[in-house]
Amino acid sequence: MQSWNIKQHLDTLFAIRDQLGPVYGSEDLCMLLYSMVRREQPQVVVELGTGLGATTAWVASALKEIGTGRIYTFDNGSHFQDASVKAFLSQLGGELHEFARLSQTGSYEACMDWIFQRVDVADRVQLVKGDIGFDARAAEAVAQGKKIDLLFSDFNHAPKTIIQLLAGYLPYVNTTSAIYIDSAPTHLPSYWMLENLVQMLNAKRIPAAWRHELGAEQLAALRDLVDQCRFQLVHLVEKTPRSQNSTAWIRIAPDDIFPAGATHLRFQ
Ligand SMILES: C[S@@+](CC[C@H](N)C(=O)[O-])C[C@H]1O[C@@H](n2cnc3c(N)ncnc32)[C@H](O)[C@@H]1O
């Protein structure tokens, strides 16, 4: 059996990136996440907001290349049903000509399956169709008890969502992990909310609201993470002038004198 080789799928992957990516401004995000997955080799990736599958396809391609890991991607398909999205999809051509036809009659799941099958990454993707909840037990269940290494939230970046998202998912992330929240840095209330929350976490403080809301098990897991780790917040802002052109990146790593995940450390 021939192994998967990205070179055989580049035309389709770039068609997905360049034709579907602009709907959400995610062309560069596809490349960023692809590179990060290749470098850091996460086992469990959770994406909140599949959209039209562009970022999912690129992340799954990186997982195929490293030969391990899975992306669990959540979407209720609401945006796919929009008349404006349907009209946009109907006029796609080239590599996505068949997808254009399918998008008019097929279900959301069938369309996403077409994308993932087309680049032969379906075995790395689990699409969960439904409303995104903040009870991370749902995510934990699909991840079969493993912790999350990379969480990419791309469905809502309001401050309230950020509070719920971090409270819900932090108890389930690994001590070396990354959380990306799209569009948050350039929405000022979200920017300040993230700055404030990360500052609290680095001071080993858990917000009272979370202490009251979380179950005992989740709170213990969160306390453990906060005690062990440091949180680095980077606001990745694109220079391309368009709306929502930013991504917040929270890097979580054990508080240590050595860099997390290093396989070859040199002392001189
Ligand atoms: C910005 S798009 C995702 C784009 C995709 N990650 C990409 O860059 O290629 C956001 C998606 O979230 C979905 N969505 C929004 N709110 C949701 C909710 N509460 N539950 C589930 N899906 C939701 C929409 O249907 C839409 O497809």
XYZ file of N, CA and C and ligand atoms in Angstrom:
831
model
N 0.839 -1.199 0.000
C 0.000 0.000 0.000
C 0.879 1.257 0.000
N 0.534 2.191 -0.899
C 1.332 3.410 -0.976
C 0.977 4.347 0.172
N 2.003 4.966 0.782
C 1.681 5.844 1.912
C 1.215 7.214 1.393
N 0.510 7.911 2.268
C -0.054 9.225 1.904
C 1.076 10.213 1.667
N 0.961 10.959 0.586
C 1.991 11.940 0.277
C 1.306 13.256 -0.096
N 1.646 14.303 0.623
C 0.953 15.586 0.421
C 1.091 16.086 -1.026
N 2.193 15.701 -1.675
C 2.421 16.196 -3.045
C 1.281 15.788 -3.978
N 0.668 14.635 -3.685
C -0.433 14.174 -4.545
C -1.729 14.953 -4.304
N -1.771 15.726 -3.237
C -3.032 16.387 -2.875
C -2.927 17.907 -2.861
N -1.762 18.407 -3.270
C -1.556 19.854 -3.132
C -2.544 20.685 -3.947
N -2.863 20.241 -5.176
C -3.794 21.037 -5.998
C -5.131 21.201 -5.279
N -5.629 20.090 -4.723
C -6.926 20.166 -4.035
C -6.804 20.944 -2.733
N -5.713 20.690 -1.988
C -5.547 21.414 -0.723
C -5.474 22.923 -0.953
N -4.759 23.320 -2.007
C -4.677 24.760 -2.283
C -5.992 25.307 -2.812
N -6.743 24.480 -3.549
C -8.079 24.932 -3.990
C -8.967 25.148 -2.770
N -8.882 24.231 -1.803
C -9.672 24.357 -0.569
C -9.251 25.631 0.172
N -7.942 25.812 0.294
C -7.445 26.989 1.005
C -7.834 28.286 0.290
N -7.604 28.322 -1.015
C -7.775 29.590 -1.738
C -9.215 29.888 -2.132
N -10.031 28.832 -2.295
C -11.416 29.094 -2.696
C -12.377 29.112 -1.497
N -12.123 28.238 -0.506
C -13.021 28.207 0.657
C -12.486 29.066 1.806
N -11.162 29.137 1.925
C -10.533 29.894 3.021
C -11.022 31.340 3.120
N -11.139 32.058 1.984
C -11.525 33.477 2.071
C -12.897 33.711 2.703
N -13.759 32.698 2.721
C -15.083 32.882 3.360
C -14.890 33.291 4.821
N -13.854 32.732 5.468
C -13.594 33.046 6.877
C -12.229 33.712 7.077
N -11.585 34.086 6.002
C -10.257 34.691 6.113
C -9.249 33.742 6.730
N -9.355 32.451 6.381
C -8.488 31.486 7.069
C -7.375 30.896 6.197
N -7.059 31.561 5.085
C -5.995 31.028 4.214
C -4.666 30.888 4.967
N -4.281 31.964 5.690
C -2.992 31.914 6.402
C -3.072 31.029 7.634
N -4.259 30.963 8.232
C -4.442 30.084 9.406
C -4.238 28.620 9.027
N -4.681 28.274 7.812
C -4.471 26.894 7.337
C -2.987 26.555 7.398
N -2.169 27.512 6.943
C -0.727 27.256 6.895
C -0.112 27.274 8.295
N -0.590 28.211 9.113
C -0.069 28.311 10.483
C -0.346 27.017 11.245
N -1.593 26.569 11.208
C -1.959 25.372 11.978
C -1.276 24.135 11.404
N -1.176 24.095 10.077
C -0.475 22.973 9.433
C 0.969 22.896 9.969
N 1.646 24.039 10.002
C 3.046 24.043 10.463
C 3.146 23.668 11.932
N 2.236 24.217 12.756
C 2.302 23.935 14.189
C 2.044 22.458 14.464
N 1.122 21.873 13.712
C 0.834 20.443 13.914
C 2.039 19.610 13.488
N 2.654 19.976 12.382
C 3.856 19.238 11.956
C 4.952 19.336 13.017
N 5.154 20.513 13.556
C 6.246 20.712 14.519
C 5.962 20.051 15.860
N 4.724 20.221 16.355
C 4.459 19.829 17.746
C 3.802 18.470 17.874
N 3.335 17.933 16.764
C 2.793 16.575 16.702
C 1.737 16.272 17.767
N 0.664 17.046 17.791
C -0.400 16.768 18.770
C -1.114 15.463 18.449
N -1.536 14.798 19.493
C -2.324 13.561 19.322
C -3.795 13.887 19.180
N -4.241 14.835 19.990
C -5.659 15.176 20.019
C -5.826 16.663 19.693
N -6.447 16.920 18.561
C -6.743 18.292 18.155
C -8.258 18.466 18.208
N -8.706 19.545 18.822
C -10.152 19.834 18.850
C -10.367 21.179 18.165
N -11.237 21.151 17.181
C -11.585 22.385 16.462
C -13.051 22.712 16.740
N -13.305 23.924 17.209
C -14.684 24.358 17.454
C -15.063 25.308 16.321
N -15.817 24.811 15.363
C -16.163 25.584 14.164
C -15.428 25.030 12.963
N -16.068 24.083 12.299
C -15.459 23.436 11.123
C -15.562 24.333 9.901
N -16.658 25.100 9.836
C -16.898 25.951 8.670
C -17.027 25.098 7.426
N -16.219 25.398 6.429
C -16.262 24.632 5.181
C -15.106 23.638 5.103
N -14.467 23.423 6.238
C -13.481 22.346 6.319
C -12.070 22.720 5.887
N -11.812 24.009 5.637
C -10.482 24.389 5.138
C -9.388 24.152 6.188
N -9.582 24.714 7.378
C -8.546 24.516 8.403
C -8.482 23.037 8.812
N -9.641 22.399 8.853
C -9.668 20.966 9.223
C -8.834 20.152 8.245
N -9.017 20.418 6.958
C -8.308 19.635 5.933
C -6.794 19.816 6.040
N -6.372 21.052 6.326
C -4.929 21.297 6.431
C -4.341 20.692 7.708
N -5.077 20.790 8.800
C -4.600 20.163 10.051
C -4.527 18.649 9.847
N -5.570 18.087 9.243
C -5.592 16.634 9.027
C -4.463 16.202 8.093
N -4.104 17.056 7.150
C -2.982 16.733 6.254
C -1.673 16.657 7.040
N -1.510 17.591 7.968
C -0.299 17.551 8.800
C -0.298 16.284 9.654
N -1.466 15.900 10.158
C -1.555 14.672 10.966
C -1.218 13.451 10.107
N -1.666 13.478 8.842
C -1.328 12.365 7.945
C 0.182 12.296 7.763
N 0.787 13.456 7.612
C 2.238 13.468 7.381
C 3.017 12.954 8.582
N 2.577 13.351 9.785
C 3.323 12.872 10.959
C 2.906 11.450 11.322
N 1.807 10.996 10.728
C 1.402 9.597 10.882
C 0.727 9.275 12.193
N 0.207 10.292 12.869
C -0.458 10.042 14.147
C -1.408 11.204 14.454
N -2.311 10.979 15.406
C -3.199 12.047 15.860
C -4.512 12.102 15.104
N -5.441 12.872 15.698
C -6.792 12.952 15.160
C -7.357 14.341 15.449
N -8.144 14.849 14.521
C -8.827 16.119 14.774
C -10.323 15.867 14.953
N -10.843 16.340 16.096
C -12.272 16.266 16.400
C -12.819 17.654 16.125
N -13.680 17.771 15.130
C -14.128 19.090 14.720
C -15.634 19.221 14.877
N -16.063 20.325 15.475
C -17.470 20.493 15.872
C -18.124 21.634 15.088
N -19.302 21.395 14.597
C -20.061 22.456 13.921
C -21.523 22.013 13.851
N -22.426 22.991 13.981
C -23.850 22.628 13.844
C -24.338 22.801 12.405
N -23.440 23.236 11.529
C -23.801 23.377 10.110
C -24.679 24.586 9.831
N -24.830 25.471 10.829
C -25.754 26.599 10.650
C -25.305 27.534 9.533
N -24.016 27.827 9.489
C -23.558 28.781 8.470
C -23.654 28.183 7.068
N -23.426 26.886 6.973
C -23.509 26.188 5.687
C -24.906 26.348 5.072
N -25.918 26.485 5.937
C -27.309 26.591 5.455
C -27.660 27.990 4.950
N -26.815 28.970 5.251
C -27.106 30.348 4.822
C -27.244 30.420 3.310
N -28.256 31.188 2.850
C -28.459 31.332 1.404
C -27.223 31.938 0.740
N -26.580 32.886 1.422
C -25.414 33.548 0.816
C -24.251 32.553 0.653
N -24.108 31.653 1.628
C -23.030 30.650 1.536
C -23.343 29.665 0.407
N -24.586 29.238 0.341
C -25.005 28.303 -0.728
C -24.738 28.934 -2.103
N -25.091 30.216 -2.229
C -24.903 30.889 -3.522
C -23.416 30.965 -3.852
N -22.604 31.272 -2.846
C -21.159 31.344 -3.056
C -20.615 29.976 -3.501
N -21.053 28.935 -2.804
C -20.531 27.595 -3.106
C -20.958 27.131 -4.496
N -22.130 27.543 -4.928
C -22.668 27.062 -6.209
C -21.794 27.463 -7.394
N -21.036 28.546 -7.237
C -20.255 28.999 -8.406
C -18.780 28.558 -8.348
N -18.443 27.665 -7.424
C -17.049 27.193 -7.352
C -16.740 26.311 -8.559
N -15.491 26.409 -9.000
C -15.109 25.602 -10.161
C -13.809 24.875 -9.919
N -13.220 24.427 -10.999
C -11.932 23.734 -10.931
C -12.011 22.500 -10.063
N -11.052 22.363 -9.170
C -10.973 21.205 -8.270
C -12.258 21.020 -7.449
N -12.962 22.145 -7.224
C -14.136 22.088 -6.346
C -15.462 22.096 -7.118
N -15.390 21.801 -8.414
C -16.588 21.810 -9.260
C -17.652 20.837 -8.730
N -17.202 19.625 -8.424
C -18.140 18.603 -7.935
C -18.697 18.998 -6.559
N -17.838 19.599 -5.750
C -18.255 20.069 -4.418
C -19.350 21.136 -4.554
N -19.199 21.990 -5.577
C -20.190 23.049 -5.817
C -21.566 22.429 -6.025
N -21.614 21.371 -6.798
C -22.896 20.699 -7.086
C -23.457 20.053 -5.817
N -22.576 19.309 -5.129
C -23.000 18.595 -3.916
C -23.530 19.565 -2.854
N -22.891 20.744 -2.772
C -23.257 21.701 -1.710
C -24.706 22.187 -1.837
N -25.284 22.058 -3.024
C -26.646 22.564 -3.226
C -27.712 21.573 -2.753
N -27.358 20.285 -2.739
C -28.370 19.282 -2.383
C -27.940 18.402 -1.199
N -26.641 18.262 -1.023
C -26.137 17.326 -0.012
C -26.198 17.910 1.389
N -26.153 17.021 2.382
C -26.136 17.456 3.778
C -24.766 18.062 4.104
N -24.709 18.755 5.227
C -23.438 19.330 5.681
C -22.398 18.228 5.877
N -22.829 17.141 6.514
C -21.892 16.033 6.780
C -21.358 15.448 5.468
N -22.263 15.302 4.472
C -21.839 14.717 3.184
C -20.829 15.634 2.500
N -21.073 16.941 2.596
C -20.158 17.887 1.944
C -18.789 17.879 2.615
N -18.796 17.866 3.950
C -17.511 17.841 4.649
C -16.786 16.521 4.372
N -17.554 15.453 4.306
C -16.941 14.161 4.008
C -16.285 14.179 2.620
N -16.941 14.850 1.678
C -16.382 14.959 0.321
C -15.003 15.632 0.385
N -14.944 16.728 1.132
C -13.669 17.469 1.255
C -12.587 16.554 1.837
N -12.922 15.879 2.934
C -11.894 15.091 3.631
C -11.508 13.848 2.822
N -12.494 13.266 2.124
C -12.183 12.099 1.274
C -11.322 12.530 0.088
N -11.642 13.704 -0.433
C -10.962 14.180 -1.653
C -9.451 14.277 -1.455
N -9.035 14.666 -0.243
C -7.597 14.752 0.026
C -7.131 13.565 0.884
N -8.020 12.579 0.980
C -7.683 11.320 1.639
C -7.198 11.490 3.087
N -7.936 12.351 3.827
C -7.569 12.533 5.235
C -8.719 12.142 6.173
N -9.773 11.548 5.601
C -10.988 11.280 6.398
C -10.694 10.416 7.625
N -9.688 9.564 7.526
C -9.369 8.695 8.671
C -8.754 9.463 9.846
N -8.408 10.724 9.628
C -7.831 11.545 10.718
C -8.845 12.522 11.301
N -10.063 12.537 10.708
C -11.041 13.556 11.091
C -12.286 12.934 11.690
N -12.743 13.487 12.788
C -14.068 13.124 13.281
C -14.905 14.399 13.371
N -15.887 14.489 12.480
C -16.785 15.645 12.492
C -17.932 15.349 13.443
N -18.152 16.249 14.388
C -19.269 16.093 15.314
C -20.265 17.200 14.993
N -21.408 16.820 14.409
C -22.379 17.849 14.025
C -23.312 18.125 15.195
N -23.328 19.366 15.628
C -24.189 19.739 16.745
C -23.714 21.046 17.338
N -24.479 21.540 18.290
C -24.111 22.793 18.939
C -22.863 22.604 19.790
N -22.016 23.596 19.754
C -20.793 23.548 20.561
C -21.163 23.869 21.999
N -20.788 22.989 22.893
C -21.076 23.225 24.305
C -19.777 23.534 25.020
N -19.899 23.983 26.234
C -18.681 24.282 26.985
C -18.376 23.188 27.988
N -19.248 22.203 27.989
C -18.976 21.060 28.831
C -17.991 20.176 28.066
N -16.737 20.274 28.462
C -15.695 19.599 27.682
C -15.768 18.090 27.803
N -16.690 17.591 28.630
C -16.805 16.130 28.718
C -17.168 15.540 27.367
N -17.888 16.350 26.561
C -18.246 15.897 25.213
C -16.974 15.696 24.401
N -16.101 16.672 24.484
C -14.835 16.580 23.745
C -13.988 15.445 24.296
N -14.013 15.314 25.603
C -13.206 14.267 26.225
C -13.693 12.888 25.784
N -15.008 12.779 25.645
C -15.570 11.487 25.247
C -15.085 11.082 23.861
N -15.087 12.028 22.920
C -14.620 11.647 21.577
C -13.115 11.426 21.552
N -12.435 12.119 22.444
C -10.979 11.932 22.493
C -10.609 10.673 23.278
N -11.613 9.930 23.681
C -11.431 8.655 24.370
C -10.501 8.765 25.573
N -10.801 9.767 26.389
C -10.072 9.882 27.647
C -8.707 10.530 27.531
N -8.265 10.835 26.289
C -6.953 11.500 26.174
C -7.134 12.992 26.398
N -6.064 13.665 26.795
C -6.150 15.114 26.972
C -5.940 15.810 25.630
N -6.393 17.055 25.564
C -6.313 17.815 24.312
C -4.933 18.474 24.205
N -4.314 18.333 23.032
C -2.997 18.953 22.811
C -3.118 20.284 22.082
N -4.116 20.371 21.221
C -4.309 21.620 20.472
C -5.808 21.894 20.378
N -6.207 23.053 20.876
C -7.612 23.466 20.799
C -7.685 24.712 19.933
N -8.503 24.646 18.906
C -8.657 25.786 17.999
C -10.122 26.213 18.030
N -10.380 27.373 18.603
C -11.759 27.845 18.701
C -12.009 28.894 17.633
N -12.947 28.607 16.767
C -13.190 29.484 15.614
C -14.687 29.604 15.341
N -15.459 29.838 16.400
C -16.899 29.975 16.166
C -17.490 31.216 16.828
N -16.826 31.728 17.849
C -17.333 32.887 18.576
C -16.188 33.383 19.466
N -15.916 34.693 19.423
C -14.780 35.188 20.203
C -15.208 36.260 21.204
N -16.507 36.267 21.552
C -16.985 37.250 22.544
C -16.362 36.951 23.908
N -16.171 37.990 24.747
C -15.552 37.758 26.065
C -16.262 36.676 26.874
N -17.605 36.664 26.818
C -18.342 35.664 27.597
C -18.004 34.250 27.107
N -17.883 34.111 25.797
C -17.533 32.799 25.234
C -16.132 32.389 25.667
N -15.224 33.364 25.686
C -13.840 33.063 26.094
C -13.807 32.568 27.543
N -14.593 33.218 28.396
C -14.644 32.798 29.810
C -15.161 31.357 29.900
N -16.250 31.091 29.171
C -16.858 29.746 29.228
C -15.948 28.704 28.579
N -15.333 29.107 27.482
C -14.454 28.192 26.752
C -13.269 27.744 27.606
N -12.607 28.715 28.222
C -11.425 28.370 29.020
C -11.818 27.592 30.275
N -12.937 27.989 30.896
C -13.381 27.248 32.089
C -13.709 25.811 31.703
N -14.380 25.647 30.566
C -14.817 24.315 30.144
C -13.693 23.429 29.653
N -12.737 24.034 28.936
C -11.727 23.201 28.271
C -10.380 23.105 28.983
N -10.021 24.122 29.776
C -8.699 24.041 30.434
C -8.525 22.769 31.270
N -9.576 22.283 31.961
C -9.364 21.051 32.732
C -9.034 19.839 31.848
N -9.225 19.979 30.556
C -9.012 18.831 29.665
C -7.816 18.988 28.739
N -7.000 20.030 28.925
C -5.836 20.166 28.041
C -4.594 19.599 28.718
N -3.652 19.225 27.899
C -2.393 18.688 28.393
C -1.527 19.779 29.015
N -0.567 19.368 29.822
C 0.314 20.361 30.453
C 1.237 21.012 29.410
N 1.424 20.349 28.263
C 2.061 21.020 27.131
C 1.014 21.043 26.030
N 0.489 22.208 25.754
C -0.602 22.296 24.777
C -0.726 23.725 24.257
N -1.636 23.887 23.320
C -1.841 25.218 22.747
C -3.327 25.448 22.520
N -3.739 26.670 22.765
C -5.130 27.059 22.494
C -5.088 28.271 21.560
N -5.784 28.164 20.462
C -5.885 29.283 19.526
C -7.346 29.762 19.538
N -7.527 31.060 19.659
C -8.882 31.617 19.613
C -8.903 32.663 18.505
N -9.613 32.323 17.447
C -9.559 33.203 16.289
C -10.315 34.507 16.539
N -9.775 35.557 15.998
C -10.373 36.909 15.979
C -10.390 37.624 17.324
N -9.942 36.978 18.392
C -10.049 37.613 19.715
C -9.165 38.862 19.879
N -7.906 38.859 19.410
C -7.058 40.023 19.712
C -7.581 41.339 19.153
N -8.242 41.302 17.998
C -8.683 42.573 17.409
C -10.107 42.951 17.830
N -10.666 42.184 18.770
C -11.920 42.595 19.405
C -11.530 43.018 20.815
N -11.455 44.331 21.032
C -10.811 44.823 22.258
C -11.336 44.222 23.570
N -12.663 44.083 23.767
C -13.123 43.473 25.027
C -12.565 42.045 25.193
N -12.406 41.329 24.088
C -11.866 39.969 24.168
C -10.363 40.000 24.444
N -9.693 40.957 23.831
C -8.253 41.136 24.054
C -7.974 41.362 25.543
N -8.744 42.287 26.135
C -8.513 42.595 27.552
C -8.905 41.439 28.451
N -9.978 40.759 28.069
C -10.418 39.603 28.858
C -9.313 38.539 28.893
N -8.718 38.275 27.726
C -7.654 37.267 27.661
C -6.430 37.699 28.464
N -6.053 38.975 28.315
C -4.899 39.489 29.065
C -5.112 39.283 30.567
N -6.325 39.608 31.009
C -6.660 39.535 32.428
C -6.658 38.085 32.921
N -7.301 37.222 32.153
C -7.404 35.815 32.572
C -6.031 35.150 32.635
N -5.215 35.400 31.613
C -3.891 34.755 31.572
C -3.018 35.270 32.719
N -3.164 36.547 33.018
C -2.419 37.112 34.158
C -2.824 36.401 35.465
N -4.118 36.185 35.638
C -4.592 35.486 36.847
C -4.039 34.069 36.916
N -4.088 33.379 35.776
C -3.629 31.982 35.756
C -2.139 31.905 36.089
N -1.362 32.859 35.565
C 0.070 32.849 35.854
C 0.376 33.204 37.303
N -0.576 33.906 37.938
C -0.422 34.196 39.376
C -0.985 33.033 40.196
N -1.311 31.933 39.520
C -1.851 30.710 40.154
C -3.211 30.976 40.804
N -3.952 31.921 40.219
C -5.282 32.243 40.751
C -6.346 31.742 39.799
N -7.346 31.080 40.322
C -8.472 30.615 39.516
C -9.658 31.538 39.812
N -10.263 32.130 38.773
C -11.375 33.051 39.030
C -12.464 32.405 39.879
N -13.024 33.199 40.792
C -14.070 32.685 41.694
C -15.239 32.119 40.891
N -15.569 32.783 39.798
C -16.702 32.321 38.971
C -16.465 30.879 38.522
N -15.233 30.545 38.154
C -14.924 29.175 37.715
C -14.974 28.214 38.899
N -14.485 28.704 40.052
C -14.471 27.825 41.240
C -15.892 27.450 41.628
N -16.832 28.370 41.405
C -18.226 28.094 41.767
C -18.912 27.212 40.732
N -18.503 27.374 39.468
C -19.223 26.685 38.391
C -18.724 25.269 38.113
N -17.428 25.058 38.251
C -16.867 23.762 37.840
C -17.175 22.670 38.859
N -17.327 21.462 38.345
C -17.484 20.309 39.222
C -16.152 20.036 39.932
N -16.190 19.220 40.990
C -14.990 18.979 41.803
C -13.852 18.394 40.956
N -14.197 17.473 40.053
C -13.166 16.812 39.243
C -12.483 17.792 38.273
N -13.325 18.626 37.622
C -12.786 19.608 36.667
C -11.946 20.653 37.402
N -12.430 21.054 38.572
C -11.706 22.070 39.338
C -10.342 21.529 39.784
N -10.323 20.262 40.187
C -9.047 19.658 40.617
C -8.080 19.594 39.425
N -8.608 19.235 38.245
C -7.748 19.154 37.049
C -7.228 20.537 36.679
N -8.090 21.535 36.804
C -7.677 22.908 36.489
C -6.639 23.396 37.506
N -6.850 23.104 38.766
C -5.909 23.509 39.809
C -4.529 22.890 39.542
N -4.553 21.655 39.146
C -3.324 20.928 38.828
C -2.575 21.602 37.672
N -3.328 21.939 36.638
C -2.733 22.575 35.451
C -2.142 23.933 35.820
N -2.923 24.714 36.560
C -2.486 26.063 36.932
C -1.260 25.990 37.848
N -1.234 25.021 38.747
C -0.090 24.869 39.648
C 1.180 24.480 38.895
N 0.997 23.641 37.867
C 2.171 23.102 37.171
C 2.703 23.970 36.046
N 1.812 24.779 35.466
C 2.149 25.368 34.157
C 2.257 26.882 34.167
N 2.870 27.366 33.097
C 2.789 28.806 32.816
C 2.052 28.983 31.492
N 1.464 30.144 31.354
C 0.590 30.437 30.215
C 1.166 31.646 29.483
N 1.494 31.432 28.214
C 2.019 32.558 27.437
C 0.978 32.952 26.402
N 0.657 34.216 26.426
C -0.370 34.711 25.509
C 0.285 35.536 24.412
N 0.060 35.126 23.180
C 0.606 35.871 22.038
C -0.568 36.284 21.158
N -0.606 37.560 20.816
C -1.663 38.032 19.925
C -1.109 38.070 18.511
N -1.515 37.115 17.704
C -1.047 37.056 16.325
C -1.979 37.926 15.480
N -1.437 39.013 14.983
C -2.277 39.941 14.212
C -1.741 40.013 12.783
N -2.634 39.797 11.838
C -2.235 39.828 10.425
C -2.068 41.267 9.958
N -1.162 41.447 9.013
C -1.031 42.789 8.441
C -2.033 43.004 7.312
N -2.556 41.894 6.760
C -3.562 42.031 5.707
C -4.761 42.797 6.279
N -5.119 43.919 5.638
C -6.210 44.707 6.215
C -7.582 44.098 5.908
N -8.111 43.328 6.833
C -9.460 42.789 6.690
C -10.012 42.575 8.097
N -11.316 42.388 8.183
C -11.891 42.287 9.520
C -11.538 40.931 10.132
N -11.524 40.890 11.460
C -11.253 39.675 12.222
C -9.916 39.037 11.835
N -8.894 39.894 11.618
C -7.619 39.378 11.116
C -6.626 39.104 12.243
N -7.045 38.274 13.174
C -6.146 38.012 14.301
C -6.467 36.668 14.953
N -5.490 36.167 15.681
C -5.687 34.916 16.419
C -4.925 35.011 17.731
N -5.607 34.685 18.818
C -4.908 34.637 20.111
C -4.327 33.229 20.273
N -3.106 33.194 20.764
C -2.419 31.910 20.935
C -1.995 31.807 22.403
N -2.558 30.846 23.099
C -2.139 30.615 24.486
C -1.285 29.363 24.500
N -0.031 29.562 24.853
C 0.918 28.452 24.911
C 0.980 27.991 26.362
N 0.680 26.726 26.598
C 0.708 26.187 27.961
C 1.886 25.217 28.057
N 2.698 25.407 29.082
C 3.857 24.525 29.241
C 4.206 24.409 30.715
N 4.791 23.291 31.111
C 5.188 23.169 32.523
C 6.154 24.286 32.911
N 5.993 24.775 34.110
C 6.886 25.807 34.635
C 8.221 25.127 34.895
N 9.182 25.351 34.029
C 10.403 24.555 34.099
C 11.585 25.400 33.643
N 12.770 24.885 33.899
C 13.961 25.575 33.392
C 14.329 25.052 32.006
N 13.629 24.013 31.553
C 13.880 23.480 30.218
C 12.658 23.699 29.331
N 12.880 23.881 28.031
C 11.728 24.090 27.147
C 10.922 22.806 26.994
N 9.600 22.954 27.041
C 8.726 21.783 26.948
C 8.899 21.094 25.603
N 8.945 19.792 25.648
C 8.918 19.004 24.412
C 10.259 18.875 23.704
N 11.315 19.490 24.262
C 12.612 19.433 23.558
C 13.149 18.006 23.559
N 13.571 17.535 22.398
C 14.114 16.181 22.328
C 15.649 16.201 22.391
N 16.260 17.312 21.967
C 17.727 17.407 21.975
C 18.136 18.719 22.629
N 18.542 18.638 23.875
C 18.951 19.855 24.574
C 20.464 19.956 24.579
N 20.978 21.133 24.231
C 22.435 21.333 24.266
C 22.759 22.245 25.437
N 23.788 21.873 26.175
C 24.160 22.683 27.341
C 25.342 23.608 27.043
N 26.015 23.362 25.941
C 27.070 24.306 25.542
C 27.274 24.265 24.041
C -15.622 30.900 11.255
S -16.446 29.415 10.838
C -15.203 28.189 11.004
C -14.142 28.323 9.940
C -13.131 27.213 9.833
N -12.494 26.894 11.094
C -12.067 27.625 8.844
O -11.308 28.555 9.169
O -11.972 27.047 7.783
C -17.487 29.204 12.209
C -18.404 27.997 12.155
O -18.953 27.816 13.445
C -20.256 27.307 13.313
N -20.964 27.693 14.551
C -21.225 28.944 15.014
N -21.822 28.888 16.219
C -21.933 27.570 16.534
C -22.447 26.857 17.660
N -22.959 27.486 18.700
N -22.382 25.504 17.644
C -21.845 24.840 16.589
N -21.333 25.457 15.503
C -21.376 26.811 15.471
C -20.826 27.932 12.050
O -21.787 27.074 11.463
C -19.575 28.088 11.186
O -19.484 27.054 10.256
